[in-house]
mmCIF file of C-alpha atoms and ligand atoms in Angstrom:
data_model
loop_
_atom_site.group_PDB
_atom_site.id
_atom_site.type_symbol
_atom_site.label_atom_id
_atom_site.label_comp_id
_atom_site.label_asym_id
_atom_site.label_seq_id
_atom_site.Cartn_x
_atom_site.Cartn_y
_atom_site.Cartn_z
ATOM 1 C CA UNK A 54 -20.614 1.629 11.310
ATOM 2 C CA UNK A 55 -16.897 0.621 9.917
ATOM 3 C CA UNK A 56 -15.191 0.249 13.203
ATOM 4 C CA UNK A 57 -17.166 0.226 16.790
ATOM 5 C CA UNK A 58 -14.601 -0.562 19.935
ATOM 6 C CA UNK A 59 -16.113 -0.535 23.827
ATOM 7 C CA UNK A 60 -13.881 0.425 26.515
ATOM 8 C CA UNK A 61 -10.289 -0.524 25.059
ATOM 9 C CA UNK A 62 -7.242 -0.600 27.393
ATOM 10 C CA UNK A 63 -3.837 -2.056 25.904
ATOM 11 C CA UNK A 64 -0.758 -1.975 28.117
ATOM 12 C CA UNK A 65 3.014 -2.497 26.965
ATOM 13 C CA UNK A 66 4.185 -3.489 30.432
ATOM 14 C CA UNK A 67 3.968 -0.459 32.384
ATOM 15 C CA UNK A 68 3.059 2.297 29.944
ATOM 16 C CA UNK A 69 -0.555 2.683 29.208
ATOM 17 C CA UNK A 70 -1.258 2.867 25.545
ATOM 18 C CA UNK A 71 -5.078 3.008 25.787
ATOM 19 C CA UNK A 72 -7.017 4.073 28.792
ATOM 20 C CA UNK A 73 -10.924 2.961 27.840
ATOM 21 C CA UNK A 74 -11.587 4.426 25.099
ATOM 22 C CA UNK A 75 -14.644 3.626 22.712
ATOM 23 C CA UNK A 76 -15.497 4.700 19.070
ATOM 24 C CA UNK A 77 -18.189 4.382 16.734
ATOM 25 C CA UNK A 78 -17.115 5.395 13.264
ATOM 26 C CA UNK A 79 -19.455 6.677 10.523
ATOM 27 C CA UNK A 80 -18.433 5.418 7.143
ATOM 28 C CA UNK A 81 -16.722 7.903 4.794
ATOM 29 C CA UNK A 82 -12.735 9.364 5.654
ATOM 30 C CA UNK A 83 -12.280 9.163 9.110
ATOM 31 C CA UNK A 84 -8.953 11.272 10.659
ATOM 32 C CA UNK A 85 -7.642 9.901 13.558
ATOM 33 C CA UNK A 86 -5.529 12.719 15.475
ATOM 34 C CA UNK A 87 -2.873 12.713 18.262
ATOM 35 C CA UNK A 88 0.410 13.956 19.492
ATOM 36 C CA UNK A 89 3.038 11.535 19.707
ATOM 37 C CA UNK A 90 2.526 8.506 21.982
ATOM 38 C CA UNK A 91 -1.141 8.745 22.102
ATOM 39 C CA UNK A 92 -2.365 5.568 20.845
ATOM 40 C CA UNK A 93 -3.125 5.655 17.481
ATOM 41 C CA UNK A 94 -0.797 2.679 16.338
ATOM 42 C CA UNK A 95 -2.226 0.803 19.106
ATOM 43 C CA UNK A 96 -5.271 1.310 18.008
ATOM 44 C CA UNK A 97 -5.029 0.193 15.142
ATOM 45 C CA UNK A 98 -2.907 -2.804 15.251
ATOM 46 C CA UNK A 99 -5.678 -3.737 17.988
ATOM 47 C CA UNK A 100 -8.368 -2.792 14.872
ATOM 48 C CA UNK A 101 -6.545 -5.364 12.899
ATOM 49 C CA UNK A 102 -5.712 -8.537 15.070
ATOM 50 C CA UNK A 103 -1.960 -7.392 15.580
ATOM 51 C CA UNK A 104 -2.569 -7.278 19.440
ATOM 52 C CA UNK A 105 -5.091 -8.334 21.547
ATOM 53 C CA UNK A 106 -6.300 -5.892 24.047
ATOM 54 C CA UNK A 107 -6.046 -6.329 27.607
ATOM 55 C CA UNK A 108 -9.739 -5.461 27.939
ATOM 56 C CA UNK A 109 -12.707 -4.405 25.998
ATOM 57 C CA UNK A 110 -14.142 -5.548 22.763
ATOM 58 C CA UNK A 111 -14.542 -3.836 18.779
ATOM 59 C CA UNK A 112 -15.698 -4.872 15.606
ATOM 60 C CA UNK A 113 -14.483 -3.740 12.069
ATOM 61 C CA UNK A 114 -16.575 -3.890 9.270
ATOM 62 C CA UNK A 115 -19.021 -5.943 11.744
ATOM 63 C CA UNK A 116 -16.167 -8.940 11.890
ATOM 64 C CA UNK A 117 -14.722 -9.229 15.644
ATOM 65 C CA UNK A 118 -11.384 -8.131 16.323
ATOM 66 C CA UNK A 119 -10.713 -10.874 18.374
ATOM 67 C CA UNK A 120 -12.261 -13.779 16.888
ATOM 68 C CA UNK A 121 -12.331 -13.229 13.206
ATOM 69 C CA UNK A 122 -9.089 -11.553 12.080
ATOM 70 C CA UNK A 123 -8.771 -13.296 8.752
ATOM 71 C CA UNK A 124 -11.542 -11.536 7.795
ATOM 72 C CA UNK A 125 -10.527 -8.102 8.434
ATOM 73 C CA UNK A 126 -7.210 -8.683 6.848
ATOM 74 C CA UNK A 127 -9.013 -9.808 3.736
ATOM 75 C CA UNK A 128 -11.322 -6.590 3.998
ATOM 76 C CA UNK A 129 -8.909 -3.966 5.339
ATOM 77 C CA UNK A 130 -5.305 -2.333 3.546
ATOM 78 C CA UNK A 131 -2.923 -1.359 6.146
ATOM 79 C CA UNK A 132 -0.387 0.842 5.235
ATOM 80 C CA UNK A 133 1.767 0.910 8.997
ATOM 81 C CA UNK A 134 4.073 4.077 10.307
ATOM 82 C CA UNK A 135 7.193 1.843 10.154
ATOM 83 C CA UNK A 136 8.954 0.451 6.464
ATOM 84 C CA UNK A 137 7.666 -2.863 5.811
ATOM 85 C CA UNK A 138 9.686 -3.922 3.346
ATOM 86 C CA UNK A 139 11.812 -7.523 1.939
ATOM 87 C CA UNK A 140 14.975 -6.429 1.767
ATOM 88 C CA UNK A 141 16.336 -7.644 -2.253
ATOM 89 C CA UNK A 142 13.018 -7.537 -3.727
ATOM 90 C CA UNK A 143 11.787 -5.127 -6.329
ATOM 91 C CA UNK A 144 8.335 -4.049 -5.791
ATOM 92 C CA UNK A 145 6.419 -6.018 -7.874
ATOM 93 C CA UNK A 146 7.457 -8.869 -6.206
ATOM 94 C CA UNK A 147 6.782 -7.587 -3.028
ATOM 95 C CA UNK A 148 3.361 -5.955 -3.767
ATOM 96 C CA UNK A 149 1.934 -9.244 -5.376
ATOM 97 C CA UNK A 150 3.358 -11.180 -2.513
ATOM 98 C CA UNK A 151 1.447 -9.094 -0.290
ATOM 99 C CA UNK A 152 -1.321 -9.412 -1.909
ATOM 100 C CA UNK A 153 -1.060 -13.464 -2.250
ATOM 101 C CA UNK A 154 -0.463 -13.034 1.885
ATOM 102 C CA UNK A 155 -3.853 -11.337 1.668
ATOM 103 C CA UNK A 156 -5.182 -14.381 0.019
ATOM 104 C CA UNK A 157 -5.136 -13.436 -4.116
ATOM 105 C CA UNK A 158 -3.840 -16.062 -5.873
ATOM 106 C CA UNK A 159 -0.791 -15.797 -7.335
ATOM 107 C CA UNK A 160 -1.734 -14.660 -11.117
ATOM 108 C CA UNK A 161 -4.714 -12.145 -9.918
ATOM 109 C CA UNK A 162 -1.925 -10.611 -7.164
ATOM 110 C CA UNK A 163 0.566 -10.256 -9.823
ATOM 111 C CA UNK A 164 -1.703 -8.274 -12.190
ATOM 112 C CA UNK A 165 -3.457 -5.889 -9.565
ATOM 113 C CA UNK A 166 0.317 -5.279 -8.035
ATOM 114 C CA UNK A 167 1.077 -3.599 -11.608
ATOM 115 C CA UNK A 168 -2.172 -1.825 -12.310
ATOM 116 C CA UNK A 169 -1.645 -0.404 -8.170
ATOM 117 C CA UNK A 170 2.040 0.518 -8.629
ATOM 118 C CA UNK A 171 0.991 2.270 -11.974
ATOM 119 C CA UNK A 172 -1.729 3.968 -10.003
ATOM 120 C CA UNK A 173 0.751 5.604 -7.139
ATOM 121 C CA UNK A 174 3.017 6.384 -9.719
ATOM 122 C CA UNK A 175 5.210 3.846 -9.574
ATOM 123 C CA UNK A 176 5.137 1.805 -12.933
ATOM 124 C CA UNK A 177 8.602 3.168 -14.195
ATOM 125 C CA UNK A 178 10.612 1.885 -11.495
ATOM 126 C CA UNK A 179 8.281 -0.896 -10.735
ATOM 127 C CA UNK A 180 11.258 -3.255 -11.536
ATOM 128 C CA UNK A 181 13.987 -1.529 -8.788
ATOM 129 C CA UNK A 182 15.020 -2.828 -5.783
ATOM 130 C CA UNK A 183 13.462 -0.996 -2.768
ATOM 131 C CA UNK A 184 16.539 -0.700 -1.371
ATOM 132 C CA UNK A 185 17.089 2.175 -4.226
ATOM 133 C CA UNK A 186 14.028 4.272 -3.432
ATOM 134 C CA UNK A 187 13.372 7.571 -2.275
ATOM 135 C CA UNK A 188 11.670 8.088 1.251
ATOM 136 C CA UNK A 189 8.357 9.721 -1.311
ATOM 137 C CA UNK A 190 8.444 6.330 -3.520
ATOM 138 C CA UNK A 191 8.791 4.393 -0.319
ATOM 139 C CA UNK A 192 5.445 5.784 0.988
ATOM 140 C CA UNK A 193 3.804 5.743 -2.334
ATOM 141 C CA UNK A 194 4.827 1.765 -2.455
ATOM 142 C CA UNK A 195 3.433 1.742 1.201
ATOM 143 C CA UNK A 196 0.038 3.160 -0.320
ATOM 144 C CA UNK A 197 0.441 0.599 -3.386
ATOM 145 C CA UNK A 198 0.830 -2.859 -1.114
ATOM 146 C CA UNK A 199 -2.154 -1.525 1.197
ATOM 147 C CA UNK A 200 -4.616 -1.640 -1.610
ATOM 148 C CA UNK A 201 -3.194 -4.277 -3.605
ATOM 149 C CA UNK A 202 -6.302 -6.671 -2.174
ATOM 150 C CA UNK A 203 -9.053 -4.345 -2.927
ATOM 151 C CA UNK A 204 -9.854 -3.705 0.612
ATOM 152 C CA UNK A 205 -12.840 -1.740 1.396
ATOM 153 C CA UNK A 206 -11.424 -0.234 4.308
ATOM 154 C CA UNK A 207 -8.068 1.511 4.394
ATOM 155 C CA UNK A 208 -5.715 2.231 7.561
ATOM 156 C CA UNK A 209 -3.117 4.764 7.076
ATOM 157 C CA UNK A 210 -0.666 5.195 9.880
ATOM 158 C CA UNK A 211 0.793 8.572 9.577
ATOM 159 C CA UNK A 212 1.151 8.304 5.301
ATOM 160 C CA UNK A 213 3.031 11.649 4.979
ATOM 161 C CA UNK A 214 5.972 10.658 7.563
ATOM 162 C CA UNK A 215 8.987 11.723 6.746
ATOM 163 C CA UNK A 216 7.869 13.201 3.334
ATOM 164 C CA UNK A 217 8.811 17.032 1.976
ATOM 165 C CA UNK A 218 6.295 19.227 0.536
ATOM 166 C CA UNK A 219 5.956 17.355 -2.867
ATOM 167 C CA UNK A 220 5.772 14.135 -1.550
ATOM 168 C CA UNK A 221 3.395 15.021 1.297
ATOM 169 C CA UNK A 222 1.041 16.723 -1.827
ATOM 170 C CA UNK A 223 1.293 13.345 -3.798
ATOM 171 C CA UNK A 224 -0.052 11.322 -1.203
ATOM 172 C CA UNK A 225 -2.377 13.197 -0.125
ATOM 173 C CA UNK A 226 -4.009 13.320 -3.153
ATOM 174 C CA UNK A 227 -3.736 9.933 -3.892
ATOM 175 C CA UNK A 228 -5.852 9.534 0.133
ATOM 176 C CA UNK A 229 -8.508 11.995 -1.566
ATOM 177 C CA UNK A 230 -8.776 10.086 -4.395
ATOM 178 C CA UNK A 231 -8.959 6.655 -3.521
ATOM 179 C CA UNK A 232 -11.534 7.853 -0.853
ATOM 180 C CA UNK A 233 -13.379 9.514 -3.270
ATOM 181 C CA UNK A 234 -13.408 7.524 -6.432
ATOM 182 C CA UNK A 235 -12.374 4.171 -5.275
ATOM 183 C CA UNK A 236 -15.505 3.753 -3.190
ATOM 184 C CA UNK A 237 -13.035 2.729 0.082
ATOM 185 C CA UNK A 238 -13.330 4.093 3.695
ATOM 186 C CA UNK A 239 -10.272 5.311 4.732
ATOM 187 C CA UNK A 240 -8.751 5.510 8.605
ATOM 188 C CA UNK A 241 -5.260 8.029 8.604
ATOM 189 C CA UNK A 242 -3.656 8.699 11.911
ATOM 190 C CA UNK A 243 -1.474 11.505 11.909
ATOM 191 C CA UNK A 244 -0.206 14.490 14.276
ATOM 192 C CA UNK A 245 -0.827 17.132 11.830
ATOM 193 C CA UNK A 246 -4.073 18.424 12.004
ATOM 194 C CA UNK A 247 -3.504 20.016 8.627
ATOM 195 C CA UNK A 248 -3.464 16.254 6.576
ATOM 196 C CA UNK A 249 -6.351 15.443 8.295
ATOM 197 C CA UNK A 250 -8.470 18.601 7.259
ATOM 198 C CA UNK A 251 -7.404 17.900 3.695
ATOM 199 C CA UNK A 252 -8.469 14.557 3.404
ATOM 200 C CA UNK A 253 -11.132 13.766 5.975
ATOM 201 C CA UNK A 254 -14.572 15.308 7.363
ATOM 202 C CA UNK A 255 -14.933 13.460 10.443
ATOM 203 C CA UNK A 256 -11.878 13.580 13.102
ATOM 204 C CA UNK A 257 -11.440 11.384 16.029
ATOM 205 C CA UNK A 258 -8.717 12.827 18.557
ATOM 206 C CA UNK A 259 -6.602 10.461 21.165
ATOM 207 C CA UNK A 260 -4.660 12.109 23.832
ATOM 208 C CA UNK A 261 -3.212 10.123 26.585
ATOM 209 C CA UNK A 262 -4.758 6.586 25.586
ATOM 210 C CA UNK A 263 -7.609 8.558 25.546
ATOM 211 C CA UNK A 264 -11.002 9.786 22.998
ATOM 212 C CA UNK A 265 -10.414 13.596 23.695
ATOM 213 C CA UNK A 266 -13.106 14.778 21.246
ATOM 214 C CA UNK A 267 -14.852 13.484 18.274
ATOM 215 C CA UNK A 268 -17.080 14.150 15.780
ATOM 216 C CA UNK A 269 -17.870 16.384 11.903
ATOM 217 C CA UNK A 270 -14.666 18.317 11.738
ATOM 218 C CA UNK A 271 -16.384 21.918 10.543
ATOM 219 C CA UNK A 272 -18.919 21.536 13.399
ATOM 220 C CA UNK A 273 -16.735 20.636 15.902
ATOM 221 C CA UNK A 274 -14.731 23.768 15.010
ATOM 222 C CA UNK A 275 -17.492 25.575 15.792
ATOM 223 C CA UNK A 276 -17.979 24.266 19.134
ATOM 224 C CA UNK A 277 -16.578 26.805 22.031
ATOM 225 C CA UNK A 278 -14.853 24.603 24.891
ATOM 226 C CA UNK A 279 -15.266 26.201 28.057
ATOM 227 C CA UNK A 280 -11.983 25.686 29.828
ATOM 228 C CA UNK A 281 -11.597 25.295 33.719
ATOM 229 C CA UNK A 282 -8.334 25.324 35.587
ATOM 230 C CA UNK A 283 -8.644 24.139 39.075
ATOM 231 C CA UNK A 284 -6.646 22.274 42.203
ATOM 232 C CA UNK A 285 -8.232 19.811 44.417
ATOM 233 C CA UNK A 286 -7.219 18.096 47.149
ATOM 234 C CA UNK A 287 -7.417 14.153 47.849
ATOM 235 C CA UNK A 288 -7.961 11.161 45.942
ATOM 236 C CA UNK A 289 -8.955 12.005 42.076
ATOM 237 C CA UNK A 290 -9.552 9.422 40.153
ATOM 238 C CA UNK A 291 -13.560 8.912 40.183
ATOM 239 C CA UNK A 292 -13.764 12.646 40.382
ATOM 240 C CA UNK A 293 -11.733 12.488 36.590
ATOM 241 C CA UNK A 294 -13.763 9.716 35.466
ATOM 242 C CA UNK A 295 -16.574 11.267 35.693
ATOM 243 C CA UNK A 296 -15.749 14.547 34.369
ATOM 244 C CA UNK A 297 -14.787 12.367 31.320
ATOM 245 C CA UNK A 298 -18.310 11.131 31.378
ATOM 246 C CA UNK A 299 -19.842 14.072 30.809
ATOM 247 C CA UNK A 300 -17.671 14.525 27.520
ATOM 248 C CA UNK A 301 -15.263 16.868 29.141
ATOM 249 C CA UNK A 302 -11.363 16.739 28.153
ATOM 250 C CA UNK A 303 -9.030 16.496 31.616
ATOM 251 C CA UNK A 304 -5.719 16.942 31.639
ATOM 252 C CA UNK A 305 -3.432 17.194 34.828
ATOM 253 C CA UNK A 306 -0.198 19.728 34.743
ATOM 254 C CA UNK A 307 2.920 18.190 36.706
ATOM 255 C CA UNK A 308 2.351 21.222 39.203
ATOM 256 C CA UNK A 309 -1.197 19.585 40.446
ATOM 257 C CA UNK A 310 -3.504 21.938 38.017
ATOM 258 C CA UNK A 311 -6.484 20.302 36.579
ATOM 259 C CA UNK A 312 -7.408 21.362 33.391
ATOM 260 C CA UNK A 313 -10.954 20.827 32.496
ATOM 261 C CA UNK A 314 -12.476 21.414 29.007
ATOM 262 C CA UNK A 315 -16.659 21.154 28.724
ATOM 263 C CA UNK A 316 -18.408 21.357 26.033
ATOM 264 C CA UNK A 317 -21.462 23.689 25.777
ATOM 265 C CA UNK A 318 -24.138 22.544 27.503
ATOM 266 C CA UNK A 319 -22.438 21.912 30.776
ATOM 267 C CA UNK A 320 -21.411 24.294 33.452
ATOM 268 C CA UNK A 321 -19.436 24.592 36.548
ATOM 269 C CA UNK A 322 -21.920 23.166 38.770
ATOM 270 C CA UNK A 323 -21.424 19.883 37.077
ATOM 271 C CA UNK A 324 -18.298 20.331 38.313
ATOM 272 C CA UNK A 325 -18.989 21.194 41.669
ATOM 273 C CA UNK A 326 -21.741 18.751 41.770
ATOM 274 C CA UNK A 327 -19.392 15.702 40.904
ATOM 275 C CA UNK A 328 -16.422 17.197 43.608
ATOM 276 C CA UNK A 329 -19.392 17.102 46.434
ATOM 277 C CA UNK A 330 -20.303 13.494 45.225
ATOM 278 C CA UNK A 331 -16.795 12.189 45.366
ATOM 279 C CA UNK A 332 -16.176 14.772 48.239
ATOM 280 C CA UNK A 333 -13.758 16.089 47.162
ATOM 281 C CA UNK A 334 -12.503 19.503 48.030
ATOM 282 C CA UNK A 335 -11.701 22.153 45.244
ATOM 283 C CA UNK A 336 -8.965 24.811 46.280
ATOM 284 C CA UNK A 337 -8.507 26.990 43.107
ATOM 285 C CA UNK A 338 -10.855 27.784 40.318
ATOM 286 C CA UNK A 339 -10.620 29.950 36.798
ATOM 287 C CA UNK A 340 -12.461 29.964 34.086
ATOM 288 C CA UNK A 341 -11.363 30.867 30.941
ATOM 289 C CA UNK A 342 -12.886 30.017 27.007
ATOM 290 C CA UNK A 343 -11.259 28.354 24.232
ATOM 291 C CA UNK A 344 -12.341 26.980 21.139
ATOM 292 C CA UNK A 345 -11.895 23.418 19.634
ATOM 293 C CA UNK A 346 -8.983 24.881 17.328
ATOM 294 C CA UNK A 347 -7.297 25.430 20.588
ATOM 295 C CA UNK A 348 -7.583 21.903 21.655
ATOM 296 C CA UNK A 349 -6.120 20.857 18.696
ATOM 297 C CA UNK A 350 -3.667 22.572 19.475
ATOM 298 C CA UNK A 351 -3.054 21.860 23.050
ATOM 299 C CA UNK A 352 -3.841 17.989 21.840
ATOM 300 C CA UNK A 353 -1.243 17.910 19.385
ATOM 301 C CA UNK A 354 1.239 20.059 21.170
ATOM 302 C CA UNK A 355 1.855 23.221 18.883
ATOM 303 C CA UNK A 356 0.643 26.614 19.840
HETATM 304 P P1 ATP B 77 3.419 7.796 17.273
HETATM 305 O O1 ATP B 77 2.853 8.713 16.268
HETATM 306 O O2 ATP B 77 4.630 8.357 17.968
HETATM 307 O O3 ATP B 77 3.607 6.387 16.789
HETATM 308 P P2 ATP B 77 0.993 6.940 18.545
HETATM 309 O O4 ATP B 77 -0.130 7.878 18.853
HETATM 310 O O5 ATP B 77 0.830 6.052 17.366
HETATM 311 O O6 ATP B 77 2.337 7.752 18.448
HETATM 312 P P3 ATP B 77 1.567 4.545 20.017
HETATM 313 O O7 ATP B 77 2.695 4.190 19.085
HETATM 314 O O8 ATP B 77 0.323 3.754 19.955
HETATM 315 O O9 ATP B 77 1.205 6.084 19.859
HETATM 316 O O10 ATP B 77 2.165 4.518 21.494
HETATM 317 C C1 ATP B 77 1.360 4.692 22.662
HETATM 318 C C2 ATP B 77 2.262 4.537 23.878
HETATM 319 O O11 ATP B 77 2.755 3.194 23.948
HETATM 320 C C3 ATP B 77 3.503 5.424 23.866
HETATM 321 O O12 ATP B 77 3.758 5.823 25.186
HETATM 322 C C4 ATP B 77 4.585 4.506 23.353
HETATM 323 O O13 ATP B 77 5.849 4.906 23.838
HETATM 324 C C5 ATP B 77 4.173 3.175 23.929
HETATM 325 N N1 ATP B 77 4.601 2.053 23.070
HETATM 326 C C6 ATP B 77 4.265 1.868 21.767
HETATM 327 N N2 ATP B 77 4.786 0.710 21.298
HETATM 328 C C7 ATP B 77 5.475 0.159 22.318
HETATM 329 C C8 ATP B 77 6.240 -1.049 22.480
HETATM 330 N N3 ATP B 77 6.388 -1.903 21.480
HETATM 331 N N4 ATP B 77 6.797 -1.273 23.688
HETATM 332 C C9 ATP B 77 6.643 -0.418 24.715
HETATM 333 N N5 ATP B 77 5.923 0.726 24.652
HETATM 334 C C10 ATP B 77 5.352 1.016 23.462
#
């Protein structure tokens, strides 16, 4: 496994960024896919030592995320949503910097940060200040600084932000290939389900602070979601819980409706079942079907 985490909550004072959520990721290019606000940055500044959650525990690349965060800096790129950048410096400077921060020493970081800003592209304006780039070259020097190391695992927070049509192509491609013919696992969170079908085969999706669904991409497309829409009345939280525990996505409306999506396999009597154990009493009840394209959708909020 490249990254396992166990029942993760991080708060930023009041707002909830993750809700328990727990992963264990097959090697190969993983997408990680959410709507705004979800969690993924959380996630993975948790993954790499940036904050420490408020509960639960995770390894990367079987090297604790609490205790031994050199370690996963040495082994993991991080190319973050946010520019990173020294304001003066051209990018030579700045991508063998990085990599010296990453421990290289200074000669070996100097030569890999030209042989990675030839590989993005880069070589002919290696010498520029960054100040003078192009939102595309900006994300391409992103890419660059992220692998200067030679990690073997990559974490790309949403790589095609802010990027037109071109650009978004370009990097892309770049994600394919360094997955493919660099021999490094790659990580992308993004909110366009599109990027992550072009670059990944397995597909984790956060919603909420929550794992709403995850798993092989073409199979899980194939999956039909039964979806149930129901009010209840009293206290709801174990009830939700354990609807979650049987692998079912919940999501509450602002008007009290429960949406409830199961995957095949389970029916309403779980439902029912689970309401009687936590007694509690359901008022309204429709079923209709939807498939996991759909909760893509709903997930990441287009229609
Ligand atoms: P985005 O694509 O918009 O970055 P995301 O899925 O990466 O979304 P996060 O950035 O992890 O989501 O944010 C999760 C939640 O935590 C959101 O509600 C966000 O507003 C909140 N949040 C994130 N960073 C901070 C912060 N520094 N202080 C307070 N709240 C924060």
């Amino acid at each position: 496994m490249s990254v396992e985490v166990r029942d993760l909550h991080f708060s930023y004072g009041k707002v909830k960024a993750l809700d328990g959520v727990a992963l264990d990721l097959p090697k190969g290019a993983i997408g990680l896919l959410g709507p705004n606000g979800a969690g993924k940055s959380t996630l993975l500044r948790i993954l790499l030592g940036f904050l420490s959650p408020d509960k639960g525990e995770g390894r990367v690349l079987g090297y604790d995320i609490k205790y031994q965060q050199p370690m996963i800096r040495r082994f993991v790129g991080y190319m973050p949503e946010d520019d990173c950048f020294i304001p003066g410096m051209d990018a030579v400077s700045f991508t063998s910097y990085l990599g010296e921060l990453s421990g290289m020493p200074r000669q070996e970081a100097m030569k890999r940060a030209h042989e990675v800003l030839f590989y993005v592209g880069l070589e002919e304006s290696r010498y520029r200040n960054i100040e003078t780039y192009s939102g595309g070259m900006k994300q391409r020097l992103k890419l660059a600084q992220a692998i200067v190391h030679d990690p073997r695992l990559l974490f790309l927070d949403e790589p095609t932000s802010g990027l037109d049509p071109q650009g978004r192509k370009e990097i892309l491609g770049l994600i394919i290939d360094i997955s493919s013919k660099k021999d490094i696992q790659v990580l992308i969170s993004s909110h366009i389900l599109p990027d992550i079908e072009a670059t990944c085969s397995y597909v984790v999706i956060l919603n909420k602070g929550r794992l709403a669904a995850d798993g092989n991409i073409s199979e899980l497309k194939q999956i039909k979601y039964s979806l149930y829409e129901m009010k209840i009345k009293g206290e709801n939280k174990n009830f939700l819980q354990k609807l979650r525990d049987m692998k079912s996505n919940v999501e509450e409306t602002e008007d009290g409706l429960l949406k409830v999506y199961m995957p095949p396999g389970k029916n309403p009597q779980d439902i029912f079942k689970t309401a009687a154990e936590e007694k509690i009493q359901i008022r309204h009840f429709v079923k209709s079907q939807t498939s996991l394209e759909d909760l893509f959708a709903k997930v990441v909020g287009v229609d």
